[in-house]
XYZ file of C-alpha atoms in Angstrom:
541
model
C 0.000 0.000 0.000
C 1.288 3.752 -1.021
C 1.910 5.844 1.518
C -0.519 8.606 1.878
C 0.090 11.933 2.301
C -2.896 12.747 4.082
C -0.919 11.620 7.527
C 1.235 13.862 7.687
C -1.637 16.560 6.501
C -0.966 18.804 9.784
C 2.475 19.007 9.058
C 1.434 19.597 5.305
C -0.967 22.772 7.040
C 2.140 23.708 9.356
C 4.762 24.123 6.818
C 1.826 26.211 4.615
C 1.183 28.062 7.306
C 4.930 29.234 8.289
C 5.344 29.880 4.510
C 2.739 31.984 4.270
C 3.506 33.895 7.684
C 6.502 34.658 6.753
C 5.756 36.156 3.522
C 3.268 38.226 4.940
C 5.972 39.479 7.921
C 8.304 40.423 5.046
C 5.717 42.205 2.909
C 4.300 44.029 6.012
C 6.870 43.992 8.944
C 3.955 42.681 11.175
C 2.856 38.979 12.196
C 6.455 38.202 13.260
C 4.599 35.766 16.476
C 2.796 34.022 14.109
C 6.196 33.339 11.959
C 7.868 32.130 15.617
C 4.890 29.599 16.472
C 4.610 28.639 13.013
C 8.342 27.583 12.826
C 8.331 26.150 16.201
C 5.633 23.317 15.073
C 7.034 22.981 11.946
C 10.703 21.674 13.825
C 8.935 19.853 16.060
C 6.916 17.988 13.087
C 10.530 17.480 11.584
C 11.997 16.427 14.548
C 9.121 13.872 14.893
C 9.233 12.253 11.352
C 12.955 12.083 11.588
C 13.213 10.469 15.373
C 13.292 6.112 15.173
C 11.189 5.115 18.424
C 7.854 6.220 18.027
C 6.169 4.589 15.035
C 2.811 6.928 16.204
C 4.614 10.351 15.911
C 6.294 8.957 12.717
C 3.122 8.679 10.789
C 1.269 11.753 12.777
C 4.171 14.567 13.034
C 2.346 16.865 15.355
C -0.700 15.320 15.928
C 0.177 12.639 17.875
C 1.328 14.907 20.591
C -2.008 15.572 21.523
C -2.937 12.216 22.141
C -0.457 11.763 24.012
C -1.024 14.190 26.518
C -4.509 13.242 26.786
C -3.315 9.539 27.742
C -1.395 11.238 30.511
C -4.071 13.323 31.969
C -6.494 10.358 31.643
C -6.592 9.849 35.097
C -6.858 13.163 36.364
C -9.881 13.892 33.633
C -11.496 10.025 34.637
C -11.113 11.630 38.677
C -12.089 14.710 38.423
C -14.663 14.901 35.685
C -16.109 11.157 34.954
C -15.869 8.823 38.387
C -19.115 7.758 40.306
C -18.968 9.322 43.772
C -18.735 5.450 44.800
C -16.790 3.931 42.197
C -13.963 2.403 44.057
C -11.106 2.379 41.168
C -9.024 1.114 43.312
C -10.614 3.702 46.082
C -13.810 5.772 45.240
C -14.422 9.782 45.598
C -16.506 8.946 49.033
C -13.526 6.730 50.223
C -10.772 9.175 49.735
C -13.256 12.380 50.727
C -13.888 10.641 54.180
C -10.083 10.375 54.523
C -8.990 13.714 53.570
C -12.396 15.160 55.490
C -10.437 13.579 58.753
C -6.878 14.068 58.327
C -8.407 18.151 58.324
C -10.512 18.270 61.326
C -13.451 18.905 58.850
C -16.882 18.157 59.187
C -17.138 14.522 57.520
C -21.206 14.200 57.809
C -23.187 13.694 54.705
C -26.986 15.068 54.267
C -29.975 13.324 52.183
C -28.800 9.504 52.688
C -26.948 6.866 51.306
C -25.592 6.915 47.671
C -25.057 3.275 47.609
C -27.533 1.418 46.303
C -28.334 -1.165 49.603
C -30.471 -3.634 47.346
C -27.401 -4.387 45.524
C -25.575 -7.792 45.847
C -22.716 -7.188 48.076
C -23.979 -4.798 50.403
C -23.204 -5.113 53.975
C -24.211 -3.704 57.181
C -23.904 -3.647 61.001
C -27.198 -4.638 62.985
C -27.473 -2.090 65.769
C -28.793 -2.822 68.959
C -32.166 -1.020 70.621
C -29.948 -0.874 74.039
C -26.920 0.933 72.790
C -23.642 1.020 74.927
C -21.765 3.565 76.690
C -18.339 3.574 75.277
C -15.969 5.135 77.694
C -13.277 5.995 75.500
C -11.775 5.707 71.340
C -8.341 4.617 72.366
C -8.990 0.742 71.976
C -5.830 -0.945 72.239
C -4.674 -4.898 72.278
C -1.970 -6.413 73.663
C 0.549 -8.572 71.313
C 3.019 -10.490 72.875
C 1.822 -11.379 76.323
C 3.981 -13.296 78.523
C 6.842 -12.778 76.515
C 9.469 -9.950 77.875
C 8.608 -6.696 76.203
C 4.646 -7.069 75.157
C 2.965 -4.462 73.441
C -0.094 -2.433 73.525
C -1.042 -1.873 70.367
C -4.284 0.451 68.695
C -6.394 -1.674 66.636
C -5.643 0.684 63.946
C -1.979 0.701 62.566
C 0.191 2.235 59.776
C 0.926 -0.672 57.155
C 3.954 -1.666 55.776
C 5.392 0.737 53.434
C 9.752 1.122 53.006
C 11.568 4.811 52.778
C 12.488 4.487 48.957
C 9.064 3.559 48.035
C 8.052 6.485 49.651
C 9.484 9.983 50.115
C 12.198 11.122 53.446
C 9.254 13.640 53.855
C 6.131 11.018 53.754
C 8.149 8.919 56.065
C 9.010 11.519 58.951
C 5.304 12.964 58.636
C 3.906 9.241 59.357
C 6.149 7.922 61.965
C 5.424 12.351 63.613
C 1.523 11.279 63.216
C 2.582 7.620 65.186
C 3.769 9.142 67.694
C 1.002 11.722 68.180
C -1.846 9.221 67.985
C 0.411 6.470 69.799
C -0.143 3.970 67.432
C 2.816 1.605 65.389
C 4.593 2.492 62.083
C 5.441 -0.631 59.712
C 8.726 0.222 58.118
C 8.014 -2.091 55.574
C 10.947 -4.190 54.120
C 13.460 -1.153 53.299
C 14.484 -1.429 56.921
C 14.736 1.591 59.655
C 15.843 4.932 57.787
C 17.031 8.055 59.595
C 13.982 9.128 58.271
C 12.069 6.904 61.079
C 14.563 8.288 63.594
C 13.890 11.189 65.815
C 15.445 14.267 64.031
C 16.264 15.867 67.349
C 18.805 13.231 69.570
C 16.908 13.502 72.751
C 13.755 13.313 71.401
C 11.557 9.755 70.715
C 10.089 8.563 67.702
C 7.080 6.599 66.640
C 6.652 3.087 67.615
C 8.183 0.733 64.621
C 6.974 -2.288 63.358
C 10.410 -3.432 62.185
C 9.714 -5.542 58.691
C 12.430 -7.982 57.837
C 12.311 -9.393 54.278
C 14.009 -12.275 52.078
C 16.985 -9.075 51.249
C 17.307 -8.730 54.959
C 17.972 -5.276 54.563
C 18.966 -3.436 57.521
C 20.875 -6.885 59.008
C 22.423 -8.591 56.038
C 26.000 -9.702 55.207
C 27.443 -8.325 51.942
C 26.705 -11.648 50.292
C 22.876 -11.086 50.901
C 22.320 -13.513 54.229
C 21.152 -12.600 57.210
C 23.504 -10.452 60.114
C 23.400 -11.480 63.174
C 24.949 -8.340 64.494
C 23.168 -6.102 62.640
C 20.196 -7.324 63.590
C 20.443 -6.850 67.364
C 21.948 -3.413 66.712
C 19.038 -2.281 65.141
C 16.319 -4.762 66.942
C 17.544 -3.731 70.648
C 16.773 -0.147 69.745
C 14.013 1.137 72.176
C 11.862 2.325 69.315
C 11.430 -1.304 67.873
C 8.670 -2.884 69.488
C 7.456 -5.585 66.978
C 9.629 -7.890 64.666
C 7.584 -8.882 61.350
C 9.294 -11.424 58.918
C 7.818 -10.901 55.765
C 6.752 -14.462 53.646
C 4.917 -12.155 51.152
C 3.059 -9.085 50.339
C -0.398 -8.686 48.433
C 0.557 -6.666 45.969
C 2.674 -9.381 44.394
C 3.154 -11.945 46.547
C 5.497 -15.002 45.189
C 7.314 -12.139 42.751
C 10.541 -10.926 44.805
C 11.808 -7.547 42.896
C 14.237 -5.259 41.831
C 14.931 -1.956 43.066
C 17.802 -0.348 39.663
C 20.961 0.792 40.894
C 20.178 3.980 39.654
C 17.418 4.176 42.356
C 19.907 3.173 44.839
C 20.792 6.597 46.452
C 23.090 6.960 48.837
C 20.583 7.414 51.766
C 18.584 4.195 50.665
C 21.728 2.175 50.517
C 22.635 3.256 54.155
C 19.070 2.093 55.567
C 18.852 -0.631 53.718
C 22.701 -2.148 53.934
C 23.780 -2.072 49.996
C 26.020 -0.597 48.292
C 24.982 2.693 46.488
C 24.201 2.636 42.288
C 23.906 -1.349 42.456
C 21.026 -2.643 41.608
C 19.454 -3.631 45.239
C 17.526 -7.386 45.227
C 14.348 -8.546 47.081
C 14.191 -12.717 46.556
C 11.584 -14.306 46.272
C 11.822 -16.229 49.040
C 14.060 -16.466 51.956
C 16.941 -17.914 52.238
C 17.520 -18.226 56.203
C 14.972 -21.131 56.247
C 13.710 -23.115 53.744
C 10.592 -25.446 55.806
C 7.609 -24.043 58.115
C 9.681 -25.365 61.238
C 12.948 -23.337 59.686
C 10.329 -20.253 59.383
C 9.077 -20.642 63.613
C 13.340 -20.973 64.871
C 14.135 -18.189 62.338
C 11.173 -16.521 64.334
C 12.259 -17.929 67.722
C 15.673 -16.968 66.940
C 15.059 -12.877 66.346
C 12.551 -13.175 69.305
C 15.596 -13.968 72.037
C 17.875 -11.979 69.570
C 15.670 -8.618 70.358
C 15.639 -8.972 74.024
C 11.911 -10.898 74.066
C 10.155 -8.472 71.664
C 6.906 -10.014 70.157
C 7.936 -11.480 66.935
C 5.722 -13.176 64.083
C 4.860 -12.922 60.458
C 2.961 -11.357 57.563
C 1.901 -13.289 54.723
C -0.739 -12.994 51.640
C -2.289 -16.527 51.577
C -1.493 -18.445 48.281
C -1.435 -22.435 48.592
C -3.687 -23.380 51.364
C -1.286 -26.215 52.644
C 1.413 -24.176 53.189
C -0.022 -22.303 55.856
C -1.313 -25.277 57.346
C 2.425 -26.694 56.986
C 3.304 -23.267 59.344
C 0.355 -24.470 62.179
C 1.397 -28.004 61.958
C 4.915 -26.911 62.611
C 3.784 -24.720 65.672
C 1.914 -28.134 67.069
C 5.070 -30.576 66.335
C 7.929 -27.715 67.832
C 6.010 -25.501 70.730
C 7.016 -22.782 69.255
C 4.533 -20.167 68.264
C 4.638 -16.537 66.578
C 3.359 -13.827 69.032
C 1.465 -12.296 65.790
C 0.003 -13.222 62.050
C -0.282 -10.049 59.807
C -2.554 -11.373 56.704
C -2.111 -9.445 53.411
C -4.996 -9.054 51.243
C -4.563 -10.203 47.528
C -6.052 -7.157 46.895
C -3.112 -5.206 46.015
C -1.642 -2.119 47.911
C 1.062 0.563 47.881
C 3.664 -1.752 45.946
C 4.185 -1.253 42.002
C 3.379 -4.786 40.576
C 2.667 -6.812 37.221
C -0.976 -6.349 36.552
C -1.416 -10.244 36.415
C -0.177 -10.019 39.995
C -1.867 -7.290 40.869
C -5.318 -8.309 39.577
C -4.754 -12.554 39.886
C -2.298 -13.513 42.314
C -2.966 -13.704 45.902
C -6.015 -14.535 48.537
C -8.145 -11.897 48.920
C -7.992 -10.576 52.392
C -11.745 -11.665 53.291
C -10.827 -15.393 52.690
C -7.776 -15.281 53.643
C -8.340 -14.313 56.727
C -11.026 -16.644 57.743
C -8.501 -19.815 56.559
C -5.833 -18.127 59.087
C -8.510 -17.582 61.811
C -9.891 -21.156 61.482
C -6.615 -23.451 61.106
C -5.522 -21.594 64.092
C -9.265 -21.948 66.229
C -9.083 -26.032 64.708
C -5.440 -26.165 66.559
C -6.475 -25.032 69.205
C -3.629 -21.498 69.102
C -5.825 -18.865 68.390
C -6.067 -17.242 71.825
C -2.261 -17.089 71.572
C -1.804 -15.720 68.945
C -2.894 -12.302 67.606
C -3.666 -11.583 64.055
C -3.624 -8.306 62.274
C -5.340 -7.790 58.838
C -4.309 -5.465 55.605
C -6.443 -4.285 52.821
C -8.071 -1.858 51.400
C -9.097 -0.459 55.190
C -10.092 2.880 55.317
C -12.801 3.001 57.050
C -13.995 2.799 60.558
C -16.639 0.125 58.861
C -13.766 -1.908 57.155
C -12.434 -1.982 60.552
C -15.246 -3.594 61.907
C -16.214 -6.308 59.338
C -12.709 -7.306 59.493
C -12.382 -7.818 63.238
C -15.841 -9.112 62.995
C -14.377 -11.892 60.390
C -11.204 -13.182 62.979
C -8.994 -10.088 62.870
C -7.408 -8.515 66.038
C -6.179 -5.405 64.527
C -6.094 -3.766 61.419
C -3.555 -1.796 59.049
C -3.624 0.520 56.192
C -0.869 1.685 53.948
C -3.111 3.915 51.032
C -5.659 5.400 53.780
C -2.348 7.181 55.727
C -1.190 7.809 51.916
C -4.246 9.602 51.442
C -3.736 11.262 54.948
C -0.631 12.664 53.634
C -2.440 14.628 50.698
C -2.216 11.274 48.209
C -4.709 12.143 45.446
C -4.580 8.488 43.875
C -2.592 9.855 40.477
C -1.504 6.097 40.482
C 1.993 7.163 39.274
C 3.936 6.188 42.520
C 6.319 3.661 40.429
C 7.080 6.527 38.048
C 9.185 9.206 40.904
C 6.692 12.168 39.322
C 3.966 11.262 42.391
C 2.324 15.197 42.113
C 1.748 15.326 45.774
C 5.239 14.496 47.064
C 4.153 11.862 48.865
C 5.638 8.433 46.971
C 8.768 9.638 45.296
C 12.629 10.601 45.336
C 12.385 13.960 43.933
C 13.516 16.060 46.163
C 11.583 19.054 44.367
C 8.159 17.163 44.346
C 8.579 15.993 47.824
C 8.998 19.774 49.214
C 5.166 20.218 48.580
C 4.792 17.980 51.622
C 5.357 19.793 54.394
C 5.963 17.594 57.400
C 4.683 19.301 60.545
C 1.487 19.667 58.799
C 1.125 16.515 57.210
C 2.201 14.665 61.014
C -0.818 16.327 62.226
C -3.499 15.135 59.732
C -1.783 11.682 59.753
C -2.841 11.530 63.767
C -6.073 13.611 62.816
C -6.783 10.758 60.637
C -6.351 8.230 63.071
C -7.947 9.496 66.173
C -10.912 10.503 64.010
C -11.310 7.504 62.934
C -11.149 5.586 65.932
C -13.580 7.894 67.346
C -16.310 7.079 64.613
C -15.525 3.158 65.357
C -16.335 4.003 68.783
C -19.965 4.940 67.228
C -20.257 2.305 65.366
C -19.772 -0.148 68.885
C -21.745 1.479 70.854
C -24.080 1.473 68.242
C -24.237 -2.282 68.033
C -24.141 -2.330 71.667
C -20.855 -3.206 72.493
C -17.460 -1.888 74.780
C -14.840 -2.938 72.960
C -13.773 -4.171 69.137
C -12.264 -7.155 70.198
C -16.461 -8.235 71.153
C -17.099 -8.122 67.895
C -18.110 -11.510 65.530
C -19.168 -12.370 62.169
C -22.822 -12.157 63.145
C -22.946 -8.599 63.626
C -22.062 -8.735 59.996
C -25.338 -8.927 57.433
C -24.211 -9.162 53.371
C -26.921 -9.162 50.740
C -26.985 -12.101 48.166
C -29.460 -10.557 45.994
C -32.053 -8.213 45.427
C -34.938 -10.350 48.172
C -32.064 -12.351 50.034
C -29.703 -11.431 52.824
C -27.628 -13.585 55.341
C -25.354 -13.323 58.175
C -21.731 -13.492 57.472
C -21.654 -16.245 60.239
C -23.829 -18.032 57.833
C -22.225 -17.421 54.782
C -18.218 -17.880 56.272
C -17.570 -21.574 57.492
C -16.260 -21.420 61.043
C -14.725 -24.362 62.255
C -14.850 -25.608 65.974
C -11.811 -25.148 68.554
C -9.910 -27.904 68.120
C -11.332 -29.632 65.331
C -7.886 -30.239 63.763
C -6.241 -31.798 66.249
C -5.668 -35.557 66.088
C -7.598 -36.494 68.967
C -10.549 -34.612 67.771
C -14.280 -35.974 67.188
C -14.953 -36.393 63.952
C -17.224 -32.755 62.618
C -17.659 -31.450 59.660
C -14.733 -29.096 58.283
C -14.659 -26.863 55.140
C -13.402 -28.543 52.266
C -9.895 -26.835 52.109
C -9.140 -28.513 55.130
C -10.515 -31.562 54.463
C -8.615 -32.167 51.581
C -5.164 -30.144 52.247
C -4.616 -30.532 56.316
C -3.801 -34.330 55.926
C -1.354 -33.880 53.254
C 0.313 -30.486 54.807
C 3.649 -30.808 56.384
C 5.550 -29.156 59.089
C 8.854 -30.670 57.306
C 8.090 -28.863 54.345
C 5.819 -26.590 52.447
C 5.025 -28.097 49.860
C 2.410 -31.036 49.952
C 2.859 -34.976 50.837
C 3.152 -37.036 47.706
């Protein structure tokens, strides 16, 4: 097929167009802008016929620009102009207003009712009680690690796991400032403890830290990429440190490992993280300091004793089903049990991933937690252990199905994002975030200004604690921890609803166990807990 001259037609119109302005300058000494503008597109419809990589501006000098930059403010035209008040892409307008609407001291009441439609399937609710209660306080708080040496008091609501690197110095000081305000914990996530966690002033205190140690170890590796014994406890022992989290997996790709470029690598990342600067800095996919569900409860045993009796467990998304009940028939065969279980949501969170990851990989969190909650209530472990829960919490509602559902405590990584001014561009992975908040540029991250942002961050969290408070005394309760699935009512359909207790499978205490009386179990664990292992995770042949 001929090439046809009608694609490059605005170049064609261009060219005309500075021929003809200039004439006209010359002839009457006037029109010189037009000449300048004229000239200006015409070299940049050159430039774009002549340049090799884009095929698009190749065959559409000019033009193609235009598309271009309406691709990249697709997102801000889909927020701003097009989205449903509750379309939750990942997080809808009502979601994020509610958050910002906090985070300000604002007035976050809405008039004239519900814009959800509650005849929808999928549509849940709390059923309140005729007797409310008389909640005394909003400060509800748990304790993780009981009996052990250093237990914790922890809020129900926490600050998930998200690394320095990922996000901004700025973002990081103005969350672990809000921690300490609201006196809740701060996951570092795996980039390890930054000086951006630290106190800036030497006799001051920071934020409680959830310290998050990955398959790169970073923070307490050797240069070869193994876990540091020493470096561990010098970082562990620190009075600021009051969990230790070893992380299996994370929901936003869980089973993936990654890559952070060399060129990433700054100087001030490399120092938290224990790499050397430019190189490109690697996140395994799995561990290598144990390779078997018993090697995952010493390794946890083992940085238990190593931090002086700090509560110590795990965080996970939930992928095969026998490999967590590997981990549960490891606790029963060796004694030796994680203070905490964080479950990770397949949902996705802060983390740039593969969209197949993103969208296919992974447990949701709803399921996920229930098979956590259960293998530990059929082994009889669950009062001693605590588990917290991760995604897509934002809400003083989300809070409360999710404790409702097994959950002790909860976390959020993108509500505190939005807390910090996040405006959901999506373009964290890119370093251009618009609001400061997820990127390395130190220009972009001025915008955030941290004394400000510290105090929404704790604004954020008090508020809503104080609206879960409602929502307890509301159902006629004292505390969160009271809580269970049949507060919970989901519609099915347009003329059917149920009770999540009847719709989630609970299993009975110690149904697992291999003295127990024969009951009926869910079908996961009929079929995977006999051929799980403690020896290893992957299934009995």
């Amino acid at each position: 097929m001929q090439d046809s001259p009608l694609r490059y037609l605005t170049l064609i119109i261009v060219a005309f167009v500075f021929v003809l302005s200039l004439t006209i300058a010359l002839l009457t000494h006037g029109g010189w802008w037009l000449v300048l503008l004229s000239g200006a597109l015409t070299g940049v419809g050159i430039a774009d016929y002549l340049q090799p990589k884009r095929a698009i501006l190749r065959n559409y000098p000019i033009l193609a620009h235009f598309r271009f930059f309406f691709e990249m403010i697709r997102p801000e035209i889909r927020q701003y102009l097009l989205e449903e008040d509750t379309e939750q892409n990942p997080f809808s307008r009502n979601q994020r207003s509610i958050v910002y609407q906090r985070a300000k001291q604002v007035l976050d009441k809405r008039p004239f009712g519900t814009q959800l439609d509650v005849y929808q399937a999928g549509y849940e609710w709390v059923n309140h009680s005729i007797a409310p209660a008389k909640v005394q306080h909003h400060d509800f708080r748990i304790v993780i690690g009981a009996g052990r040496a250093q237990p914790y008091s922890a809020s129900v609501f926490n600050i998930s796991a998200m690394s320095f690197g990922a996000l901004s110095a700025n973002a990081i000081r103005a969350l672990n400032q809000g921690a300490k305000k609201g006196k809740f914990m701060h996951d570092t996530g795996e980039g390890s403890i930054s000086r951006y966690h630290r106190p800036e002033q030497p006799d001051d205190s920071g934020g409680d830290l959830v310290w998050e140690i990955a398959s790169g170890y970073f923070g307490c590796r050797n240069p070869d990429g193994s876990f540091c014994e020493e470096k561990f406890v010098e970082n562990a022992t620190g009075a600021q440190v009051k969990l230790i989290e070893v992380k299996l997996s994370q929901g936003a790709k869980p089973g993936h490992g990654g890559v952070l470029p060399g060129a990433k690598v700054s100087a001030e990342i490399a120092a938290a993280r224990g790499v050397p600067p430019g190189v490109d800095c690697v996140s395994p996919a799995a561990h290598s300091a144990f390779d078997s569900p018993v090697g995952l409860l010493q390794f946890v045993d083992r940085l238990r004793n190593l931090s002086g009796g700090k509560p110590t467990g795990f965080k996970l998304a939930i992928g095969h089903p026998w490999e967590f009940f590997g981990i549960v028939k490891a606790m029963l065969q060796t004694g030796i049990l994680p203070d905490f279980i964080v479950v990770d949501g397949g949902e996705g969170g802060t983390g740039a991933a593969p969209v197949e990851f993103t969208d296919h990989v992974g447990m949701p969190l709803q399921e996920a937690l229930l098979l956590v909650h259960n293998a530990l209530v059929g082994a009889n472990l669950r009062s001693k252990i605590k588990i917290g829960a991760s995604g897509k919490i934002v809400t003083a509602f989300d809070i409360v199905r999710t404790l409702a559902f097994g959950a002790d405590w909860c976390n959020s990584a993108r509500g505190f994002m939005f807390a910090l001014g996040c405006i959901q561009s999506q373009s964290c992975h890119t370093g251009k975030c618009p609001t400061g908040v997820a990127t390395q540029d130190k220009l972009r991250q001025r915008a955030l200004v941290v004394p400000d942002k510290a105090e929404r961050v704790a604004h954020f969290h008090e508020n809503t604690l104080k609206a879960l408070a409602e929502l307890i005394a509301a159902v006629g309760l004292q505390h969160p921890s009271e809580l269970r699935p049949h507060h919970v009512v989901r519609r099915l359909s347009p003329n059917r609803v149920a009770l999540a207790s009847a719709l989630l499978e609970y299993i009975d205490a110690g149904a697992l166990l291999a003295n127990a009386v024969p009951v009926h179990l869910p079908e996961v664990f009929k079929k995977y807990w006999p051929l799980a292992r403690a020896e290893s995770f992957h299934l009995i042949q």
